[in-house]
Coordinates of C-alpha atoms and ligand atoms in Angstrom, one line a residue:
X1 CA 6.4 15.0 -12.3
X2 CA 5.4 13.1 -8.9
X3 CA 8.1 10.7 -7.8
X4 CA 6.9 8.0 -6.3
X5 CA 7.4 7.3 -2.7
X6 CA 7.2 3.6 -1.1
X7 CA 7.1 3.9 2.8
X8 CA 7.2 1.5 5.1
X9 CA 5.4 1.4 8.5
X10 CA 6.8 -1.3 11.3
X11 CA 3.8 -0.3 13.5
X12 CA 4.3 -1.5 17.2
X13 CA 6.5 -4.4 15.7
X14 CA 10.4 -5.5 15.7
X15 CA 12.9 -5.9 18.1
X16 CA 16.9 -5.0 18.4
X17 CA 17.8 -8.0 16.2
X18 CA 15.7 -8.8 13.8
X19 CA 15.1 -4.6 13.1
X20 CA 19.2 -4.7 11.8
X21 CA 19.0 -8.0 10.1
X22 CA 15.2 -6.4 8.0
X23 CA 16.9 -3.4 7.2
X24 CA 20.5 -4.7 6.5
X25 CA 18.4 -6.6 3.8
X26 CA 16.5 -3.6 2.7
X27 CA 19.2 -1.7 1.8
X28 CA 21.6 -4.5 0.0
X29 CA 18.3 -5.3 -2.2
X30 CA 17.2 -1.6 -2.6
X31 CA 20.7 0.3 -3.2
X32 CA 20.2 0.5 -7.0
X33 CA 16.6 1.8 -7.0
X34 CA 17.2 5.8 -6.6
X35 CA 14.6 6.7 -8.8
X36 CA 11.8 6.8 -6.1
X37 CA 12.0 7.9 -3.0
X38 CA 11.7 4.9 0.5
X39 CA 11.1 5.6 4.2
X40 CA 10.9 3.4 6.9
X41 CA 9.1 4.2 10.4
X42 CA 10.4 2.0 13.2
X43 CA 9.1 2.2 16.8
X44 CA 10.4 4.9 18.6
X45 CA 12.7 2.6 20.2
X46 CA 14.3 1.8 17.1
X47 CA 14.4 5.6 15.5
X48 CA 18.5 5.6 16.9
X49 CA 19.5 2.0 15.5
X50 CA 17.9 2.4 12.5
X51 CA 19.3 5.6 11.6
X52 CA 23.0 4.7 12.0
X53 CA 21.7 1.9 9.6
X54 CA 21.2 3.4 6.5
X55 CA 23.7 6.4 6.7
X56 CA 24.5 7.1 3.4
X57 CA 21.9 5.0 1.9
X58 CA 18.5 7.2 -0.2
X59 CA 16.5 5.4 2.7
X60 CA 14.6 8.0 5.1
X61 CA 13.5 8.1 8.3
X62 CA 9.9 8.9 9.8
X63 CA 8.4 8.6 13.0
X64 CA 4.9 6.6 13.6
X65 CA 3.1 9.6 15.6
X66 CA 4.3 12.7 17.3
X67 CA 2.8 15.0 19.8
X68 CA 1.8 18.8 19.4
X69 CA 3.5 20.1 22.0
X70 CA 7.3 21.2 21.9
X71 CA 8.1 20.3 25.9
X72 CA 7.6 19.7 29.5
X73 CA 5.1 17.7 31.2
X74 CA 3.6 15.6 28.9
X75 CA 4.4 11.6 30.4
X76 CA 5.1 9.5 27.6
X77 CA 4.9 11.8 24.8
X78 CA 7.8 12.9 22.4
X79 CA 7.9 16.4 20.5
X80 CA 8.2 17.0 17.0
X81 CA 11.7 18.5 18.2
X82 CA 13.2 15.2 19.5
X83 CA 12.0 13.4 16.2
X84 CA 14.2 15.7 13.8
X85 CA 17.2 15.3 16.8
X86 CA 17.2 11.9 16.4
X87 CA 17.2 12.0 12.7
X88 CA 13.6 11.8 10.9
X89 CA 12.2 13.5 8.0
X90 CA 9.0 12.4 8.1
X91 CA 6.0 11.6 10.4
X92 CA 2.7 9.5 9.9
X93 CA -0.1 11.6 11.3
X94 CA -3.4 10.1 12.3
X95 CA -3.4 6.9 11.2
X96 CA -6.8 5.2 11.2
X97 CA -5.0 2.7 14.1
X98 CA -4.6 6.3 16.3
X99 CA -7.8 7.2 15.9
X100 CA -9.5 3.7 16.2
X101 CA -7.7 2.7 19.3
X102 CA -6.5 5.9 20.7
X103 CA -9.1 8.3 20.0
X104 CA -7.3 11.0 17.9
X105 CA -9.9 13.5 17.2
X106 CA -9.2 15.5 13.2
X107 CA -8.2 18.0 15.9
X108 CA -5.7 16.3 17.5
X109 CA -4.8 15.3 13.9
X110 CA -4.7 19.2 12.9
X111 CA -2.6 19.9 15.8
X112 CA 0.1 17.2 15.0
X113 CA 0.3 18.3 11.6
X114 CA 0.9 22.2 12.2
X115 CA 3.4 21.1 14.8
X116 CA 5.4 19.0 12.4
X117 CA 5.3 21.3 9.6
X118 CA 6.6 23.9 12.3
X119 CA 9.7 21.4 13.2
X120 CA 10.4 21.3 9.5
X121 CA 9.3 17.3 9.7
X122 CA 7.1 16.2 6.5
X123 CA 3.5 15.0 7.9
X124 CA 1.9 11.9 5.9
X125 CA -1.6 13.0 6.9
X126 CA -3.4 9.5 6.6
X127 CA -7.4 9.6 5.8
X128 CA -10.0 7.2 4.9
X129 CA -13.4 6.1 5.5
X130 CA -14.6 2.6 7.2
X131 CA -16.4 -0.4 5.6
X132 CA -19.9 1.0 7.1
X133 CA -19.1 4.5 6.0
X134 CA -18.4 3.0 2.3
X135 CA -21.6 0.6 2.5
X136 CA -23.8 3.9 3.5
X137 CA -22.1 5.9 0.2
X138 CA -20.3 8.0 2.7
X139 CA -16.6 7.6 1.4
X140 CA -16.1 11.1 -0.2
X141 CA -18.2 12.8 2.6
X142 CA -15.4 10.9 5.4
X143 CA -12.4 12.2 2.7
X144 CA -13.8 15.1 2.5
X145 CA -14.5 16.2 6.1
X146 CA -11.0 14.6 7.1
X147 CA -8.8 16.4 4.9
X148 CA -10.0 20.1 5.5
X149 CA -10.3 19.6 9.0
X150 CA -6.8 18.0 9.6
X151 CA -5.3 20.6 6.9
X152 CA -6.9 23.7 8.9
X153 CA -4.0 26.7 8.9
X154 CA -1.9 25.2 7.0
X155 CA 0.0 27.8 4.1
X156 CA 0.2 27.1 0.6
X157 CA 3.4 27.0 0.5
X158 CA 4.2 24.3 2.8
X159 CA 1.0 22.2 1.4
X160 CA 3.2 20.8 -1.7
X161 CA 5.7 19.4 0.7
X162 CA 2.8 17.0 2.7
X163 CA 2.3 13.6 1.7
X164 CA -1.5 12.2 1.8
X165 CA -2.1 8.4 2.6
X166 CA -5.2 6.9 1.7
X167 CA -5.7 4.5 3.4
X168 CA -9.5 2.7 3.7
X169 CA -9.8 1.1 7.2
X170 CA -11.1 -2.1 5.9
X171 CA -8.4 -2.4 3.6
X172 CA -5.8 -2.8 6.3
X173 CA -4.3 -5.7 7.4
X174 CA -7.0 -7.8 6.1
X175 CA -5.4 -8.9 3.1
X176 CA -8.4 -7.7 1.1
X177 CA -6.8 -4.4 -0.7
X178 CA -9.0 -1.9 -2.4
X179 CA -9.5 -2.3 -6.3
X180 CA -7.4 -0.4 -8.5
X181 CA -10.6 1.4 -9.5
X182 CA -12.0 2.0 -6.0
X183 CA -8.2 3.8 -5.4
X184 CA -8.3 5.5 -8.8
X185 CA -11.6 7.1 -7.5
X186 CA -10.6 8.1 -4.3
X187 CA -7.3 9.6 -5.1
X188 CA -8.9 12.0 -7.6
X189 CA -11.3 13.2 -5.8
X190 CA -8.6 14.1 -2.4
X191 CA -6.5 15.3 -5.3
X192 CA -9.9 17.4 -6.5
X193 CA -10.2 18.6 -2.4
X194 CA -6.5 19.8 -2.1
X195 CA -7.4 21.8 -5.2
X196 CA -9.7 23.8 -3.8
X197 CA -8.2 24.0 0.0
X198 CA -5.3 25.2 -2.3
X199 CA -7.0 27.5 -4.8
X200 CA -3.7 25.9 -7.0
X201 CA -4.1 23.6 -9.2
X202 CA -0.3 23.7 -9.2
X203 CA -0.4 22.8 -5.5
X204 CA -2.9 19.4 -6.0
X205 CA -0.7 18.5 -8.6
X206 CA 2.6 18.5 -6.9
X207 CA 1.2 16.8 -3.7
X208 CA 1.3 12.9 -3.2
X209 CA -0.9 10.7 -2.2
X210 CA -0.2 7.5 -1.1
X211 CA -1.9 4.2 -1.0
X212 CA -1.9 1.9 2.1
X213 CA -4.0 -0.6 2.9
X214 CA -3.0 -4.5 2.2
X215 CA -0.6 -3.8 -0.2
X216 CA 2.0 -6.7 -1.8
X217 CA 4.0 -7.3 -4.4
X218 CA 1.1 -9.1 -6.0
X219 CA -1.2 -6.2 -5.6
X220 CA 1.5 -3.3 -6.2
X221 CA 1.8 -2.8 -10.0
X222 CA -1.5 -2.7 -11.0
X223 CA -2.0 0.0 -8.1
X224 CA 0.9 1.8 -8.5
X225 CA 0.2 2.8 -12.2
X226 CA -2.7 4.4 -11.6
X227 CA -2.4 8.1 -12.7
X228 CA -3.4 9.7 -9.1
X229 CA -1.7 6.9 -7.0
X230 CA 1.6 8.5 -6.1
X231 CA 3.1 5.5 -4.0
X232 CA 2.2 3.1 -0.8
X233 CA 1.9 3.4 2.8
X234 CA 3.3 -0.6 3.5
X235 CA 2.1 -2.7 6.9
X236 CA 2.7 -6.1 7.2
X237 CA 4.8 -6.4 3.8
X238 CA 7.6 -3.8 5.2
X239 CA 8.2 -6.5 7.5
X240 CA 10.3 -9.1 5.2
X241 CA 13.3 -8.6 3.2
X242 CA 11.5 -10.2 0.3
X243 CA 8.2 -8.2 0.1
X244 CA 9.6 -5.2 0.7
X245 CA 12.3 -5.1 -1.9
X246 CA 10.2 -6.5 -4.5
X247 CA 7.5 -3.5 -4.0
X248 CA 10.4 -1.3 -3.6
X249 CA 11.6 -3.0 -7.3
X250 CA 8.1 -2.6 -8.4
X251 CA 7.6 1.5 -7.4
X252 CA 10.6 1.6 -9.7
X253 CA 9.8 0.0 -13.2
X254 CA 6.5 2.0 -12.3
X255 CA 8.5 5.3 -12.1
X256 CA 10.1 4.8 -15.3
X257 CA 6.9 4.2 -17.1
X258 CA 5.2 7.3 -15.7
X259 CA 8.2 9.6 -16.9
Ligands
13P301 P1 -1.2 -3.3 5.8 O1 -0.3 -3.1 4.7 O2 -0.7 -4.3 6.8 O3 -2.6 -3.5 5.4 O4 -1.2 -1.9 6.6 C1 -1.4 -0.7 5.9 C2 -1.2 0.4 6.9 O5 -1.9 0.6 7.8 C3 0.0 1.2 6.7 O6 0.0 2.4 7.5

């Protein structure tokens, strides 16, 4: 049984302040929900902060990127290495934002993901296709080509342990999420790839795939009950006490129906 996972990425928002006071307010709303399983990704400037912050609460911590490399000159960059030192478990790897804006290639993606896996951090590998590439009938071609490129080298045994986000570039932050059908359909068929990358069918089965894109605690429950969605990938609602908690609330009454 998949336990779902509700994960929150800040992206390049939040300062000192207002970073305690959100997750101060997390954690006294969330501190009852242990049946799934919450991350948060701050800015790297809030890794340290936020990590004396919830000490001895179920809440994890991930990075928003990484780099492949372990050290030396590399301006600007931080390693895999320095991400577990300063605490995190997790890190999200080639988010459509990364390879939009910063040109991350699915080899540069690749490369991320072997290096984390190396540094014992957990890579949520995020893939999915843009409005034009849906439009043209492309979407499981884009899923397809993403996922065993960016998964290249990587054992069987470690492939359980990754965390998939699907996450449809027009869905994100336009307040316009995907339907519960559209997500239904893409999660089976990723689920379907891993399968075959994997020769398991143990392997596809174990592994969770998250949603992102636009997703809110109005959007949540319907989404979350689907039978291949294994949890969300949050923007702009992991920025309030309110919206958070509540899909944090949600993932759980969803949890307890799936078992
Ligand atoms: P939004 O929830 O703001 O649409 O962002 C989703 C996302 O990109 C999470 O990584």
């Amino acid at each position: 049984m998949r336990k779902l996972f509700i994960a929150a990425n800040w992206k390049m928002n939040m300062y000192h302040q207002g970073a305690v006071e959100l997750i101060r307010g997390i954690i006294e709303r969330t501190r009852l929900l242990n049946s799934i399983d919450i991350m948060v990704a701050p800015p790297f400037t809030l890794l340290e902060t936020i990590k004396s912050e919830i000490q001895n609460t179920h809440i994890q911590l991930g990075s928003q990127d990484v780099f492949f490399e372990e050290s030396g000159a590399y301006t600007g960059e931080i390693s895999p290495g320095m991400l577990l030192d300063v605490g995190c478990t997790h890190v999200i790897i080639g988010h459509s934002e990364r390879r939009q804006y910063f040109h991350e290639t699915d080899e540069i993606i690749n490369k991320k993901a072997l290096a984390a896996l190396k540094n014992h951090l957990v890579p949520i590998l995020c893939v999915g296709e843009t409005w034009e590439e849906r439009k043209q009938g492309k979407t499981f071609l884009i899923l397809n080509r993403q996922i065993l490129f960016d998964l290249q080298g990587i054992d069987n045994e470690k492939l359980s342990s990754i965390v998939i986000a699907y996450e449809p570039v027009w869905a994100i932050g336009t307040g316009k999420s995907a339907t519960k059908e559209q997500i239904q359909e893409a999660h089976s068929y990723l689920r379907e790839v891993i399968k075959e990358f994997a020769s398991s069918p143990e392997i596809a089965y174990q592994l969770r795939i998250l949603y992102g894109g636009s997703m809110n605690p109005k959007n949540a429950q319907e989404i979350l009950s689907q039978k291949d969605v294994d949890g969300g990938l949050i923007g702009g609602a992991s920025l309030n006490i309110d919206s958070f908690s509540s899909l944090v609330q949600i993932a759980e009454n969803v949890q307890k129906m799936k078992e």
